[in-house]
Amino acid sequence: MSIVKINVLSVPAEQRETLEKRFSSRAGAVESSDGFEWFELLRPVEGTDQYLVYTRWRDEAAFQAWMEGPMKAAHQGGQGGDAGGERPRPAASASTLWSFEVVQQAAPKTV
């Protein structure tokens, strides 16, 4: 069965827009990866500064291949840096990766 990776990002209020723009600018980057199944960026509504980056993969090997290839390149590639090639400051102040195996699922109802 599939695996889920949730990256928990602590994002100060003044960095929220920056984080969301960075994800928006990379829209579509993960979808072409072998074994990718689902992505969602979840914005906190109340009581926390933590965004959740939800991805679902066919298996651990597919996730690791993405981490070592496309994801690594995206984070090293000077995304939005200045003319001097400096990388922008991270929008998140902390990050934790949660890992889960999918043991049960339900498809949405069709009307």
Tab-separated table of C-alpha atoms in Angstrom:
chain	number	residue	atom	x	y	z
A	1	MET	CA	0.000	0.000	0.000
A	2	SER	CA	0.962	3.635	-0.387
A	3	ILE	CA	2.984	5.735	2.030
A	4	VAL	CA	2.322	9.290	3.184
A	5	LYS	CA	4.947	11.893	4.032
A	6	ILE	CA	3.861	14.999	5.906
A	7	ASN	CA	6.384	17.792	6.217
A	8	VAL	CA	5.409	19.980	9.190
A	9	LEU	CA	6.701	23.517	8.599
A	10	SER	CA	6.692	26.173	11.321
A	11	VAL	CA	6.087	29.420	9.436
A	12	PRO	CA	6.016	32.821	11.139
A	13	ALA	CA	3.025	34.978	10.125
A	14	GLU	CA	5.217	37.376	8.140
A	15	GLN	CA	6.557	34.471	6.008
A	16	ARG	CA	3.234	32.803	5.111
A	17	GLU	CA	2.807	34.611	1.799
A	18	THR	CA	6.426	33.891	0.850
A	19	LEU	CA	6.010	30.172	1.554
A	20	GLU	CA	2.790	29.925	-0.433
A	21	LYS	CA	4.296	31.799	-3.402
A	22	ARG	CA	7.303	29.480	-3.428
A	23	PHE	CA	5.078	26.412	-3.526
A	24	SER	CA	2.914	28.013	-6.213
A	25	SER	CA	5.961	28.768	-8.359
A	26	ARG	CA	6.930	25.081	-8.259
A	27	ALA	CA	3.411	23.814	-9.005
A	28	GLY	CA	3.606	20.673	-11.105
A	29	ALA	CA	7.203	19.844	-10.163
A	30	VAL	CA	6.396	16.788	-8.045
A	31	GLU	CA	3.484	15.453	-10.111
A	32	SER	CA	5.728	14.047	-12.853
A	33	SER	CA	7.814	12.000	-10.409
A	34	ASP	CA	7.596	8.217	-10.689
A	35	GLY	CA	5.480	6.815	-7.869
A	36	PHE	CA	3.884	10.165	-6.932
A	37	GLU	CA	0.187	9.904	-6.041
A	38	TRP	CA	-1.002	13.067	-4.231
A	39	PHE	CA	0.035	16.518	-2.945
A	40	GLU	CA	-1.632	19.108	-0.716
A	41	LEU	CA	-0.298	22.230	0.991
A	42	LEU	CA	-2.401	22.830	4.105
A	43	ARG	CA	-2.518	26.331	5.628
A	44	PRO	CA	-3.203	26.574	9.376
A	45	VAL	CA	-6.528	28.168	10.252
A	46	GLU	CA	-6.148	28.832	13.940
A	47	GLY	CA	-3.989	28.116	16.947
A	48	THR	CA	-0.745	27.164	15.180
A	49	ASP	CA	1.880	28.440	12.774
A	50	GLN	CA	2.433	24.995	11.261
A	51	TYR	CA	1.753	24.313	7.587
A	52	LEU	CA	1.431	20.681	6.523
A	53	VAL	CA	2.870	19.529	3.204
A	54	TYR	CA	1.071	16.260	2.444
A	55	THR	CA	2.467	13.932	-0.207
A	56	ARG	CA	1.468	10.378	-1.001
A	57	TRP	CA	3.732	7.899	-2.789
A	58	ARG	CA	3.527	4.393	-4.222
A	59	ASP	CA	6.293	3.268	-1.852
A	60	GLU	CA	9.311	4.454	0.151
A	61	ALA	CA	11.662	3.892	-2.795
A	62	ALA	CA	9.667	6.323	-4.981
A	63	PHE	CA	9.775	8.968	-2.250
A	64	GLN	CA	13.523	8.523	-1.714
A	65	ALA	CA	14.188	8.752	-5.468
A	66	TRP	CA	12.317	12.083	-5.549
A	67	MET	CA	14.183	13.324	-2.445
A	68	GLU	CA	17.578	12.510	-4.008
A	69	GLY	CA	16.712	13.829	-7.461
A	70	PRO	CA	14.101	16.509	-8.257
A	71	MET	CA	13.531	17.744	-4.686
A	72	LYS	CA	17.237	18.050	-3.924
A	73	ALA	CA	17.842	19.926	-7.186
A	74	ALA	CA	14.939	22.320	-6.508
A	75	HIS	CA	16.280	23.215	-3.062
A	76	GLN	CA	19.873	23.677	-4.266
A	77	GLY	CA	19.050	25.548	-7.441
A	78	GLY	CA	18.911	29.153	-6.236
A	79	GLN	CA	15.153	29.433	-6.538
A	80	GLY	CA	14.385	33.128	-6.618
A	81	GLY	CA	17.835	34.215	-5.494
A	82	ASP	CA	19.320	37.576	-6.370
A	83	ALA	CA	21.641	38.268	-9.296
A	84	GLY	CA	24.602	37.173	-7.176
A	85	GLY	CA	23.195	33.667	-7.010
A	86	GLU	CA	22.338	33.738	-3.307
A	87	ARG	CA	19.604	31.410	-2.190
A	88	PRO	CA	16.623	33.075	-0.506
A	89	ARG	CA	16.189	32.751	3.229
A	90	PRO	CA	13.903	29.824	4.198
A	91	ALA	CA	10.302	30.832	4.927
A	92	ALA	CA	9.964	28.132	7.597
A	93	SER	CA	11.738	28.412	10.922
A	94	ALA	CA	11.584	24.641	11.573
A	95	SER	CA	10.664	21.441	9.755
A	96	THR	CA	9.731	17.911	10.843
A	97	LEU	CA	8.968	14.977	8.534
A	98	TRP	CA	6.257	12.517	9.559
A	99	SER	CA	5.958	9.150	7.782
A	100	PHE	CA	2.899	6.900	7.594
A	101	GLU	CA	1.774	3.748	5.832
A	102	VAL	CA	-1.741	3.788	4.394
A	103	VAL	CA	-3.596	0.885	5.996
A	104	GLN	CA	-7.135	1.829	4.997
A	105	GLN	CA	-8.642	4.229	2.494
A	106	ALA	CA	-11.997	5.223	1.025
A	107	ALA	CA	-12.695	6.838	-2.318
A	108	PRO	CA	-14.973	9.875	-2.490
A	109	LYS	CA	-18.615	9.247	-3.376
A	110	THR	CA	-19.630	9.843	-6.948
A	111	VAL	CA	-22.962	11.550	-7.413
